[in-house]
């Protein structure tokens, strides 16, 4: 049903969502368990279905734990929209990339991962995540702002 | 995740972060064993069961065809069907009393415990100014709570909560991600739909 590479892709996606290796493995396992509970005979792309299941499971769990709150509209209405070209121009070192991933919210990490690793377009991400394309573009803008702030912030001594 | 002091495009740096990440051989083996142990679908074993299934299928097909001929309306997607159900419930609520009268969710909660989920506080809005009570209803054949509110202008506004199942309700905006509710109009009723804390939530009002 799924080969090693597909399971590893699911794991990397889970890692993007959770930010933690152990949590990512747990999430893949939960996704597989849920996958098996359903009739997947008519599912044409099992990996995409698994990733979607994992995503729903993860955000449902976050909601239950009330670790994410609803801030209506996320104030996205007043945020300019930028497409991925604005991120492609940015240059970072590995440490900055890692710090950026750590400071992002799960939905933002997911966005960055789907763009950089899976090669999705903004439209495809909007479809995958069930949000408007404008929301994705606004998140890109905020992410870019965060990265620029991170790069201009003075280095903290270890 | 791998480390480097080289500066590179963000996209490449993110790819590098994930490149070396993979499940251990043990984790892979465990997952594949889990996948391999998938139970095979049960087969019909008795003639009686097969006959009953055939009778049911013919009956269901007849019912569907009859309904289709009687109502040639185009197929609606799940959010549109939710809006239709919500609008019907909203219109009917004008003629129905509340099953429970209460002015806070906490007071309503015990009466709706048999729905199997906790009612959640709706977002603050002038539309949902004062809670009056609630009654049982259904959305897409799933038992739901209908809460009756008055807006600041005194108009009846109803709010619905039911367990969210993506297979049934389709993909809906997620409040936790700051997504705006889906606004649909059915039978002249403005219906806003979103998901929140595992529930599908909708409001219905006639005035906007």
mmCIF file of C-alpha atoms in Angstrom:
data_model
loop_
_atom_site.group_PDB
_atom_site.id
_atom_site.type_symbol
_atom_site.label_atom_id
_atom_site.label_comp_id
_atom_site.label_asym_id
_atom_site.label_seq_id
_atom_site.Cartn_x
_atom_site.Cartn_y
_atom_site.Cartn_z
ATOM 1 C CA UNK A 1 0.000 0.000 0.000
ATOM 2 C CA UNK A 2 2.820 2.406 0.926
ATOM 3 C CA UNK A 3 6.532 1.870 0.320
ATOM 4 C CA UNK A 4 9.464 3.075 2.426
ATOM 5 C CA UNK A 5 9.919 6.314 0.509
ATOM 6 C CA UNK A 6 6.237 7.186 0.815
ATOM 7 C CA UNK A 7 6.271 6.481 4.546
ATOM 8 C CA UNK A 8 9.357 8.683 4.888
ATOM 9 C CA UNK A 9 7.620 11.453 2.978
ATOM 10 C CA UNK A 10 4.695 11.157 5.372
ATOM 11 C CA UNK A 11 7.165 11.294 8.272
ATOM 12 C CA UNK A 12 8.893 14.431 6.971
ATOM 13 C CA UNK A 13 5.507 16.085 6.561
ATOM 14 C CA UNK A 14 4.624 15.060 10.128
ATOM 15 C CA UNK A 15 7.954 16.508 11.261
ATOM 16 C CA UNK A 16 7.064 19.785 9.574
ATOM 17 C CA UNK A 17 3.745 19.846 11.431
ATOM 18 C CA UNK A 18 4.967 18.815 14.866
ATOM 19 C CA UNK A 19 8.568 20.041 14.876
ATOM 20 C CA UNK A 20 9.565 16.991 16.948
ATOM 21 C CA UNK A 21 10.826 13.618 15.713
ATOM 22 C CA UNK A 22 9.017 11.500 18.317
ATOM 23 C CA UNK A 23 5.774 13.391 17.792
ATOM 24 C CA UNK A 24 6.200 12.992 14.036
ATOM 25 C CA UNK A 25 6.531 9.234 14.318
ATOM 26 C CA UNK A 26 3.486 9.094 16.595
ATOM 27 C CA UNK A 27 1.562 11.164 14.097
ATOM 28 C CA UNK A 28 2.427 8.860 11.188
ATOM 29 C CA UNK A 29 1.385 5.891 13.282
ATOM 30 C CA UNK A 30 -1.911 7.551 14.206
ATOM 31 C CA UNK A 31 -2.476 8.403 10.558
ATOM 32 C CA UNK A 32 -1.826 4.826 9.463
ATOM 33 C CA UNK A 33 -4.153 3.513 12.166
ATOM 34 C CA UNK A 34 -6.917 5.808 10.974
ATOM 35 C CA UNK A 35 -6.194 4.901 7.380
ATOM 36 C CA UNK A 36 -6.739 1.240 8.178
ATOM 37 C CA UNK A 37 -10.006 1.965 9.933
ATOM 38 C CA UNK A 38 -11.455 3.336 6.710
ATOM 39 C CA UNK A 39 -12.318 1.758 3.410
ATOM 40 C CA UNK A 40 -9.542 2.988 1.132
ATOM 41 C CA UNK A 41 -10.490 0.810 -1.830
ATOM 42 C CA UNK A 42 -11.503 3.839 -3.871
ATOM 43 C CA UNK A 43 -8.638 6.063 -2.741
ATOM 44 C CA UNK A 44 -6.401 6.665 -5.743
ATOM 45 C CA UNK A 45 -3.539 8.411 -3.923
ATOM 46 C CA UNK A 46 -3.051 6.715 -0.565
ATOM 47 C CA UNK A 47 -0.087 8.912 0.435
ATOM 48 C CA UNK A 48 -2.064 12.125 -0.140
ATOM 49 C CA UNK A 49 -4.947 10.614 1.808
ATOM 50 C CA UNK A 50 -2.614 9.653 4.660
ATOM 51 C CA UNK A 51 -1.103 13.138 4.785
ATOM 52 C CA UNK A 52 -4.537 14.685 4.859
ATOM 53 C CA UNK A 53 -5.612 12.313 7.626
ATOM 54 C CA UNK A 54 -2.493 13.141 9.642
ATOM 55 C CA UNK A 55 -3.088 16.838 9.178
ATOM 56 C CA UNK A 56 -6.694 16.658 10.358
ATOM 57 C CA UNK A 57 -5.740 14.440 13.275
ATOM 58 C CA UNK A 58 -2.938 16.776 14.358
ATOM 59 C CA UNK A 59 -4.932 19.997 14.214
ATOM 60 C CA UNK A 60 -7.932 18.338 15.893
ATOM 61 C CA UNK A 61 -5.636 17.214 18.710
ATOM 62 C CA UNK A 62 -4.202 20.721 19.053
ATOM 63 C CA UNK A 63 -7.692 22.114 19.253
ATOM 64 C CA UNK A 64 -8.690 19.615 21.896
ATOM 65 C CA UNK A 65 -5.664 20.581 23.925
ATOM 66 C CA UNK A 66 -6.591 24.205 23.273
ATOM 67 C CA UNK A 67 -3.031 24.931 22.280
ATOM 68 C CA UNK A 68 -4.284 27.035 19.428
ATOM 69 C CA UNK A 69 -6.912 29.713 19.816
ATOM 70 C CA UNK A 70 -9.134 31.337 17.281
ATOM 71 C CA UNK A 71 -8.002 34.850 16.651
ATOM 72 C CA UNK A 72 -10.711 35.880 14.165
ATOM 73 C CA UNK A 73 -9.365 36.270 10.647
ATOM 74 C CA UNK A 74 -5.803 36.239 12.079
ATOM 75 C CA UNK A 75 -5.843 39.905 11.123
ATOM 76 C CA UNK A 76 -5.019 38.665 7.656
ATOM 77 C CA UNK A 77 -7.263 41.223 6.046
ATOM 78 C CA UNK A 78 -4.745 43.952 6.694
ATOM 79 C CA UNK A 79 -1.696 41.892 5.794
ATOM 80 C CA UNK A 80 -0.253 42.356 2.313
ATOM 81 C CA UNK A 81 -0.184 39.234 0.167
ATOM 82 C CA UNK A 82 3.114 38.037 -1.299
ATOM 83 C CA UNK A 83 3.713 34.978 -3.423
ATOM 84 C CA UNK A 84 6.549 32.496 -3.083
ATOM 85 C CA UNK A 85 8.854 34.520 -5.327
ATOM 86 C CA UNK A 86 9.407 36.812 -2.352
ATOM 87 C CA UNK A 87 10.789 33.858 -0.383
ATOM 88 C CA UNK A 88 12.917 32.558 -3.222
ATOM 89 C CA UNK A 89 15.015 35.716 -3.089
ATOM 90 C CA UNK A 90 15.955 35.152 0.547
ATOM 91 C CA UNK A 91 19.339 33.724 1.455
ATOM 92 C CA UNK A 92 19.983 32.129 4.840
ATOM 93 C CA UNK A 93 22.426 29.879 6.617
ATOM 94 C CA UNK A 94 21.448 26.538 8.096
ATOM 95 C CA UNK A 95 21.176 27.956 11.604
ATOM 96 C CA UNK A 96 18.774 30.686 10.503
ATOM 97 C CA UNK A 97 16.661 28.157 8.611
ATOM 98 C CA UNK A 98 16.483 25.955 11.707
ATOM 99 C CA UNK A 99 15.611 28.878 14.006
ATOM 100 C CA UNK A 100 12.937 30.003 11.581
ATOM 101 C CA UNK A 101 11.347 26.552 11.568
ATOM 102 C CA UNK A 102 11.383 26.495 15.364
ATOM 103 C CA UNK A 103 9.687 29.855 15.751
ATOM 104 C CA UNK A 104 6.900 29.217 13.237
ATOM 105 C CA UNK A 105 3.412 27.998 14.052
ATOM 106 C CA UNK A 106 2.524 24.486 12.800
ATOM 107 C CA UNK A 107 0.431 25.832 9.916
ATOM 108 C CA UNK A 108 3.319 28.084 8.858
ATOM 109 C CA UNK A 109 5.893 25.287 9.081
ATOM 110 C CA UNK A 110 3.557 23.165 6.992
ATOM 111 C CA UNK A 111 3.341 25.914 4.402
ATOM 112 C CA UNK A 112 7.121 26.292 4.233
ATOM 113 C CA UNK A 113 7.594 22.525 3.957
ATOM 114 C CA UNK A 114 5.002 22.011 1.229
ATOM 115 C CA UNK A 115 6.576 24.803 -0.799
ATOM 116 C CA UNK A 116 10.255 24.022 -0.301
ATOM 117 C CA UNK A 117 10.281 20.223 -0.090
ATOM 118 C CA UNK A 118 7.155 19.024 -1.856
ATOM 119 C CA UNK A 119 7.260 21.775 -4.471
ATOM 120 C CA UNK A 120 3.630 22.805 -4.097
ATOM 121 C CA UNK A 121 2.326 26.081 -5.505
ATOM 122 C CA UNK A 122 0.305 28.513 -3.374
ATOM 123 C CA UNK A 123 -2.870 27.267 -5.062
ATOM 124 C CA UNK A 124 -2.039 23.650 -4.321
ATOM 125 C CA UNK A 125 -1.245 24.444 -0.700
ATOM 126 C CA UNK A 126 -4.503 26.356 -0.345
ATOM 127 C CA UNK A 127 -6.322 23.313 -1.707
ATOM 128 C CA UNK A 128 -4.419 20.886 0.503
ATOM 129 C CA UNK A 129 -5.019 22.973 3.619
ATOM 130 C CA UNK A 130 -8.583 23.951 2.748
ATOM 131 C CA UNK A 131 -7.938 27.688 3.024
ATOM 132 C CA UNK A 132 -8.227 30.588 0.617
ATOM 133 C CA UNK A 133 -5.208 31.339 -1.573
ATOM 134 C CA UNK A 134 -5.157 34.852 -0.096
ATOM 135 C CA UNK A 135 -4.638 33.362 3.360
ATOM 136 C CA UNK A 136 -1.591 31.481 2.084
ATOM 137 C CA UNK A 137 -0.164 34.614 0.480
ATOM 138 C CA UNK A 138 -0.655 36.579 3.679
ATOM 139 C CA UNK A 139 1.087 33.862 5.671
ATOM 140 C CA UNK A 140 3.995 34.049 3.239
ATOM 141 C CA UNK A 141 4.252 37.757 3.926
ATOM 142 C CA UNK A 142 4.288 37.228 7.683
ATOM 143 C CA UNK A 143 6.828 34.457 7.405
ATOM 144 C CA UNK A 144 9.100 36.670 5.351
ATOM 145 C CA UNK A 145 8.786 39.421 7.953
ATOM 146 C CA UNK A 146 9.717 37.005 10.701
ATOM 147 C CA UNK A 147 12.747 35.761 8.844
ATOM 148 C CA UNK A 148 13.950 39.284 8.104
ATOM 149 C CA UNK A 149 13.475 40.190 11.773
ATOM 150 C CA UNK A 150 15.377 37.082 12.790
ATOM 151 C CA UNK A 151 18.251 37.966 10.471
ATOM 152 C CA UNK A 152 18.502 41.523 11.740
ATOM 153 C CA UNK A 153 18.188 40.605 15.431
ATOM 154 C CA UNK A 154 21.469 40.700 17.357
ATOM 155 C CA UNK A 155 23.022 37.280 17.884
ATOM 156 C CA UNK A 156 22.438 35.817 21.361
ATOM 157 C CA UNK A 157 25.523 34.555 23.142
ATOM 158 C CA UNK A 158 25.371 30.798 23.915
ATOM 159 C CA UNK B 1 18.739 17.957 11.212
ATOM 160 C CA UNK B 2 21.980 18.645 9.318
ATOM 161 C CA UNK B 3 24.111 21.745 9.925
ATOM 162 C CA UNK B 4 26.108 24.073 7.657
ATOM 163 C CA UNK B 5 27.560 27.574 7.726
ATOM 164 C CA UNK B 6 27.041 28.113 4.001
ATOM 165 C CA UNK B 7 24.511 30.732 3.013
ATOM 166 C CA UNK B 8 22.042 29.483 0.476
ATOM 167 C CA UNK B 9 18.556 30.185 -0.847
ATOM 168 C CA UNK B 10 15.863 29.638 1.785
ATOM 169 C CA UNK B 11 14.229 26.925 -0.275
ATOM 170 C CA UNK B 12 17.458 24.939 -0.490
ATOM 171 C CA UNK B 13 18.129 25.432 3.232
ATOM 172 C CA UNK B 14 14.694 24.073 4.143
ATOM 173 C CA UNK B 15 15.190 21.114 1.800
ATOM 174 C CA UNK B 16 18.519 20.394 3.515
ATOM 175 C CA UNK B 17 16.832 20.531 6.907
ATOM 176 C CA UNK B 18 14.546 17.667 5.927
ATOM 177 C CA UNK B 19 16.820 15.771 3.575
ATOM 178 C CA UNK B 20 18.413 13.550 6.188
ATOM 179 C CA UNK B 21 15.212 12.949 8.119
ATOM 180 C CA UNK B 22 13.714 9.500 7.832
ATOM 181 C CA UNK B 23 12.093 6.819 9.921
ATOM 182 C CA UNK B 24 14.406 4.256 11.490
ATOM 183 C CA UNK B 25 14.455 0.758 10.030
ATOM 184 C CA UNK B 26 12.562 -0.419 13.095
ATOM 185 C CA UNK B 27 9.890 2.251 12.785
ATOM 186 C CA UNK B 28 9.480 1.463 9.087
ATOM 187 C CA UNK B 29 9.179 -2.244 9.784
ATOM 188 C CA UNK B 30 6.572 -1.579 12.463
ATOM 189 C CA UNK B 31 4.489 0.630 10.170
ATOM 190 C CA UNK B 32 4.699 -1.814 7.292
ATOM 191 C CA UNK B 33 3.667 -4.639 9.570
ATOM 192 C CA UNK B 34 0.719 -2.521 10.653
ATOM 193 C CA UNK B 35 -0.206 -1.875 7.020
ATOM 194 C CA UNK B 36 0.249 -5.524 6.112
ATOM 195 C CA UNK B 37 -2.065 -6.589 8.901
ATOM 196 C CA UNK B 38 -4.940 -4.683 7.384
ATOM 197 C CA UNK B 39 -8.092 -6.763 7.930
ATOM 198 C CA UNK B 40 -9.676 -8.011 4.732
ATOM 199 C CA UNK B 41 -13.232 -6.960 4.178
ATOM 200 C CA UNK B 42 -15.740 -9.481 5.424
ATOM 201 C CA UNK B 43 -17.498 -11.489 2.745
ATOM 202 C CA UNK B 44 -21.130 -12.332 2.614
ATOM 203 C CA UNK B 45 -21.417 -15.866 3.793
ATOM 204 C CA UNK B 46 -25.058 -16.607 3.717
ATOM 205 C CA UNK B 47 -27.574 -16.602 0.954
ATOM 206 C CA UNK B 48 -30.002 -14.830 3.271
ATOM 207 C CA UNK B 49 -27.660 -11.924 3.785
ATOM 208 C CA UNK B 50 -27.043 -11.638 0.052
ATOM 209 C CA UNK B 51 -30.761 -11.702 -0.695
ATOM 210 C CA UNK B 52 -31.435 -9.068 1.972
ATOM 211 C CA UNK B 53 -28.719 -6.874 0.511
ATOM 212 C CA UNK B 54 -30.194 -7.200 -2.965
ATOM 213 C CA UNK B 55 -33.676 -6.299 -1.757
ATOM 214 C CA UNK B 56 -32.268 -3.315 0.119
ATOM 215 C CA UNK B 57 -30.244 -2.185 -2.911
ATOM 216 C CA UNK B 58 -33.241 -2.375 -5.225
ATOM 217 C CA UNK B 59 -35.360 -0.477 -2.697
ATOM 218 C CA UNK B 60 -32.713 2.192 -2.223
ATOM 219 C CA UNK B 61 -32.227 2.571 -5.985
ATOM 220 C CA UNK B 62 -35.972 2.944 -6.499
ATOM 221 C CA UNK B 63 -36.154 5.557 -3.740
ATOM 222 C CA UNK B 64 -33.234 7.518 -5.174
ATOM 223 C CA UNK B 65 -34.658 7.432 -8.700
ATOM 224 C CA UNK B 66 -38.077 8.500 -7.427
ATOM 225 C CA UNK B 67 -36.556 11.410 -5.521
ATOM 226 C CA UNK B 68 -34.432 12.389 -8.515
ATOM 227 C CA UNK B 69 -37.437 12.418 -10.824
ATOM 228 C CA UNK B 70 -39.492 14.373 -8.318
ATOM 229 C CA UNK B 71 -36.728 16.870 -7.619
ATOM 230 C CA UNK B 72 -34.357 17.422 -10.509
ATOM 231 C CA UNK B 73 -32.293 19.932 -8.487
ATOM 232 C CA UNK B 74 -28.559 19.816 -9.171
ATOM 233 C CA UNK B 75 -26.385 17.871 -6.734
ATOM 234 C CA UNK B 76 -25.204 20.095 -3.910
ATOM 235 C CA UNK B 77 -21.796 19.862 -2.298
ATOM 236 C CA UNK B 78 -21.593 19.219 1.484
ATOM 237 C CA UNK B 79 -21.308 22.889 2.577
ATOM 238 C CA UNK B 80 -24.295 23.775 0.406
ATOM 239 C CA UNK B 81 -26.283 20.920 1.950
ATOM 240 C CA UNK B 82 -25.257 22.082 5.425
ATOM 241 C CA UNK B 83 -26.476 25.576 4.551
ATOM 242 C CA UNK B 84 -29.753 24.118 3.296
ATOM 243 C CA UNK B 85 -30.294 22.117 6.507
ATOM 244 C CA UNK B 86 -29.302 25.045 8.698
ATOM 245 C CA UNK B 87 -31.625 27.411 6.829
ATOM 246 C CA UNK B 88 -34.512 24.925 7.185
ATOM 247 C CA UNK B 89 -33.841 24.572 10.900
ATOM 248 C CA UNK B 90 -33.627 28.338 11.233
ATOM 249 C CA UNK B 91 -36.940 28.926 9.469
ATOM 250 C CA UNK B 92 -38.618 26.171 11.511
ATOM 251 C CA UNK B 93 -37.241 27.627 14.744
ATOM 252 C CA UNK B 94 -39.495 30.641 14.332
ATOM 253 C CA UNK B 95 -42.443 28.309 14.972
ATOM 254 C CA UNK B 96 -40.850 26.005 17.533
ATOM 255 C CA UNK B 97 -40.139 26.464 21.187
ATOM 256 C CA UNK B 98 -36.773 25.819 22.750
ATOM 257 C CA UNK B 99 -36.363 22.393 24.369
ATOM 258 C CA UNK B 100 -34.341 24.102 27.078
ATOM 259 C CA UNK B 101 -34.465 27.726 28.159
ATOM 260 C CA UNK B 102 -31.193 29.187 29.375
ATOM 261 C CA UNK B 103 -29.120 32.306 29.082
ATOM 262 C CA UNK B 104 -25.698 30.691 29.357
ATOM 263 C CA UNK B 105 -23.996 27.778 27.612
ATOM 264 C CA UNK B 106 -23.101 26.316 31.020
ATOM 265 C CA UNK B 107 -26.785 25.971 31.920
ATOM 266 C CA UNK B 108 -27.586 24.418 28.537
ATOM 267 C CA UNK B 109 -24.696 21.973 28.651
ATOM 268 C CA UNK B 110 -26.240 19.168 30.773
ATOM 269 C CA UNK B 111 -29.406 19.061 28.657
ATOM 270 C CA UNK B 112 -27.340 18.436 25.531
ATOM 271 C CA UNK B 113 -24.864 15.986 27.046
ATOM 272 C CA UNK B 114 -26.452 13.063 25.199
ATOM 273 C CA UNK B 115 -25.177 14.531 21.935
ATOM 274 C CA UNK B 116 -21.787 13.255 23.005
ATOM 275 C CA UNK B 117 -19.856 16.527 22.809
ATOM 276 C CA UNK B 118 -19.404 19.662 24.873
ATOM 277 C CA UNK B 119 -21.108 22.784 23.583
ATOM 278 C CA UNK B 120 -18.573 25.514 22.929
ATOM 279 C CA UNK B 121 -18.885 29.240 23.477
ATOM 280 C CA UNK B 122 -19.399 31.015 20.166
ATOM 281 C CA UNK B 123 -17.197 33.944 19.131
ATOM 282 C CA UNK B 124 -18.345 37.295 20.471
ATOM 283 C CA UNK B 125 -20.553 39.024 17.985
ATOM 284 C CA UNK B 126 -23.369 41.528 18.019
ATOM 285 C CA UNK B 127 -25.343 38.884 16.112
ATOM 286 C CA UNK B 128 -25.145 36.540 19.116
ATOM 287 C CA UNK B 129 -26.113 39.139 21.691
ATOM 288 C CA UNK B 130 -28.350 37.195 24.093
ATOM 289 C CA UNK B 131 -28.832 33.433 24.432
ATOM 290 C CA UNK B 132 -32.435 32.339 24.893
ATOM 291 C CA UNK B 133 -32.241 28.556 24.855
ATOM 292 C CA UNK B 134 -31.698 25.560 22.636
ATOM 293 C CA UNK B 135 -33.262 22.554 21.014
ATOM 294 C CA UNK B 136 -32.201 19.359 19.303
ATOM 295 C CA UNK B 137 -32.029 19.229 15.544
ATOM 296 C CA UNK B 138 -29.934 17.573 12.866
ATOM 297 C CA UNK B 139 -27.523 18.677 10.173
ATOM 298 C CA UNK B 140 -26.898 16.216 7.332
ATOM 299 C CA UNK B 141 -28.637 13.591 9.471
ATOM 300 C CA UNK B 142 -26.146 14.108 12.310
ATOM 301 C CA UNK B 143 -27.766 15.052 15.657
ATOM 302 C CA UNK B 144 -26.954 18.654 16.484
ATOM 303 C CA UNK B 145 -27.674 21.408 18.983
ATOM 304 C CA UNK B 146 -29.519 24.511 17.846
ATOM 305 C CA UNK B 147 -28.954 27.495 20.146
ATOM 306 C CA UNK B 148 -31.318 30.451 19.866
ATOM 307 C CA UNK B 149 -29.911 33.935 20.233
ATOM 308 C CA UNK B 150 -31.206 37.471 19.814
ATOM 309 C CA UNK B 151 -28.997 39.939 18.019
ATOM 310 C CA UNK B 152 -28.387 43.394 19.435
ATOM 311 C CA UNK B 153 -31.209 44.535 17.140
ATOM 312 C CA UNK B 154 -33.600 41.886 18.520
ATOM 313 C CA UNK B 155 -33.543 39.586 15.480
ATOM 314 C CA UNK B 156 -33.601 35.804 15.936
ATOM 315 C CA UNK B 157 -30.207 34.247 15.178
ATOM 316 C CA UNK B 158 -29.640 30.507 15.493
ATOM 317 C CA UNK B 159 -26.317 28.768 16.070
ATOM 318 C CA UNK B 160 -25.628 25.096 15.371
ATOM 319 C CA UNK B 161 -23.027 22.701 16.719
ATOM 320 C CA UNK B 162 -22.469 19.078 15.681
ATOM 321 C CA UNK B 163 -19.484 16.709 15.596
ATOM 322 C CA UNK B 164 -17.321 17.476 12.553
ATOM 323 C CA UNK B 165 -16.657 14.649 10.141
ATOM 324 C CA UNK B 166 -14.783 15.705 7.045
ATOM 325 C CA UNK B 167 -16.176 12.766 5.105
ATOM 326 C CA UNK B 168 -19.705 14.007 5.776
ATOM 327 C CA UNK B 169 -19.287 17.768 5.979
ATOM 328 C CA UNK B 170 -16.474 18.285 3.486
ATOM 329 C CA UNK B 171 -13.544 20.624 3.968
ATOM 330 C CA UNK B 172 -14.603 23.690 5.949
ATOM 331 C CA UNK B 173 -12.748 26.766 7.246
ATOM 332 C CA UNK B 174 -10.930 26.107 10.497
ATOM 333 C CA UNK B 175 -11.402 28.738 13.166
ATOM 334 C CA UNK B 176 -8.155 27.742 14.870
ATOM 335 C CA UNK B 177 -6.271 28.743 11.766
ATOM 336 C CA UNK B 178 -7.982 32.084 11.570
ATOM 337 C CA UNK B 179 -9.915 31.184 8.476
ATOM 338 C CA UNK B 180 -13.013 33.213 7.763
ATOM 339 C CA UNK B 181 -16.323 31.352 8.042
ATOM 340 C CA UNK B 182 -17.867 30.208 4.785
ATOM 341 C CA UNK B 183 -20.863 32.415 3.995
ATOM 342 C CA UNK B 184 -23.684 30.860 1.986
ATOM 343 C CA UNK B 185 -27.247 32.002 1.455
ATOM 344 C CA UNK B 186 -30.032 29.441 1.373
ATOM 345 C CA UNK B 187 -33.753 30.265 1.277
ATOM 346 C CA UNK B 188 -32.874 33.873 2.024
ATOM 347 C CA UNK B 189 -31.056 32.909 5.210
ATOM 348 C CA UNK B 190 -27.401 33.921 5.594
ATOM 349 C CA UNK B 191 -25.496 30.881 6.870
ATOM 350 C CA UNK B 192 -21.928 31.049 8.162
ATOM 351 C CA UNK B 193 -20.105 27.751 8.566
ATOM 352 C CA UNK B 194 -16.777 26.858 10.111
ATOM 353 C CA UNK B 195 -15.134 24.145 12.226
ATOM 354 C CA UNK B 196 -13.888 24.643 15.717
ATOM 355 C CA UNK B 197 -12.531 22.221 18.335
ATOM 356 C CA UNK B 198 -13.779 19.166 16.466
ATOM 357 C CA UNK B 199 -17.253 20.560 15.827
ATOM 358 C CA UNK B 200 -18.934 21.929 12.756
ATOM 359 C CA UNK B 201 -20.454 25.263 13.765
ATOM 360 C CA UNK B 202 -22.913 27.396 11.836
ATOM 361 C CA UNK B 203 -24.951 30.530 12.390
ATOM 362 C CA UNK B 204 -28.114 31.498 10.572
ATOM 363 C CA UNK B 205 -29.724 34.912 10.374
ATOM 364 C CA UNK B 206 -32.327 36.405 8.124
ATOM 365 C CA UNK B 207 -31.342 40.028 8.395
ATOM 366 C CA UNK B 208 -27.897 40.291 6.763
#
